[in-house]
């Protein structure tokens, strides 16, 4: 994958010259007319007199911030790079997550497209508060194969409440990638290859796959002009236009043409909601906040609460695998699920230099959602909840803040079906109760994981568990089965808190997937 900057970058003449000439002949004029003025208005970059780039020096420009900017972890690399550039331009964690989620709609739509739903947990340590922003993809009253999209409404609310840069600058990177293309990532192609049933011969997904001959090769440029037009309208008109403007008319027309039964009133009246998260006391007076969904946040919160034992001294607690496993069957007693690859869901986690932590989880239902894309809008639509392989109930994300001293410590999200909550809880326990190191987040995610989908189910474990631990589990009556990857987690962790101690921050994307963690740290 190339490492071009995609967030808030102006197309100077010498930059345009880098693109394929056949593409330029059709798109360069349009880009100058539509994209360039908006990015200038958003204070996004500047061309020097000779047509080259100067080092940005003002708010809203890439690399405006010096020193520590925060960090982000995401399931798809291009989205992480977009978020990193937003942070470097002075954007908040909310801006970064919103920009990354919109980029997912272009580069990773199998798990998170504009037609998807999700929720975010926000830890606003400076204001001593945490809240959830919930925007699920809902079924239409008349049924049908397409869910009411919640993504745009939710991201608009998140960015509107916590953003530091303009909405246009948040949308522009995804629009640019859709219009001019970017190399297909390994994360996306693995999801394509493992989707069941296969999507390779599905004509309804041709515009989403974007390959010249069906499925693209790794690194092959994917261009999505219809989606680029949709994102351009979203950028210029704002999130509300998706639900009650000219963009809404296009979206509804596409839904109807694809066989969906969503009405104009249902789309217009859709609203994201603000809620109160579950709070669990944790190490160093940290409060862990997560959503209250029964198969996701509630399980993760219970596992953390039951496994954590503060001991007599702050910092004396340790992650005890045996104790964690002993709680798994009870936690999942009403779920009885099995781990999934999780390519129908995704997460993003970010913390900024100001002390704002944001973690979000998104779902298309199952991989590639309804497997229907709008001909005019280019949007991939989510499947309604409750379908086969639905990953929506298992979405999970959390943040950790200490409101007593106005510090943020954690932002984490997970995907992978029923195992998401277990993977997230174990990762947070490993990070928060482990020995503080520069790469604490990566060390925590590298630990072998456990899962038990109900009281009578065998205990699944990844390779690499210590023999002494396995012996203790068997001694306690557990039936052990080795398994492959259990969940995927994105983690941002600052052991001494932000904004107080940026040098203690680390960011990690799960090696079980093909994502990326990036940021700038001392």
PDB file of C-alpha atoms in Angstrom, residues 12-15 47-53:
ATOM      1  CA  UNK A  12      -1.504  20.790  -6.524  1.00  0.00           C
ATOM      2  CA  UNK A  13      -0.633  20.463 -10.238  1.00  0.00           C
ATOM      3  CA  UNK A  14       2.446  18.359  -9.596  1.00  0.00           C
ATOM      4  CA  UNK A  15       0.395  16.102  -7.287  1.00  0.00           C
ATOM      5  CA  UNK A  47       0.852  24.833  -2.712  1.00  0.00           C
ATOM      6  CA  UNK A  48       4.097  26.700  -2.922  1.00  0.00           C
ATOM      7  CA  UNK A  49       4.760  29.158  -5.724  1.00  0.00           C
ATOM      8  CA  UNK A  50       6.575  26.570  -7.800  1.00  0.00           C
ATOM      9  CA  UNK A  51       3.728  24.057  -7.550  1.00  0.00           C
ATOM     10  CA  UNK A  52       5.309  21.976  -4.781  1.00  0.00           C
ATOM     11  CA  UNK A  53       4.405  21.539  -1.139  1.00  0.00           C
TER      12      UNK A  53
END
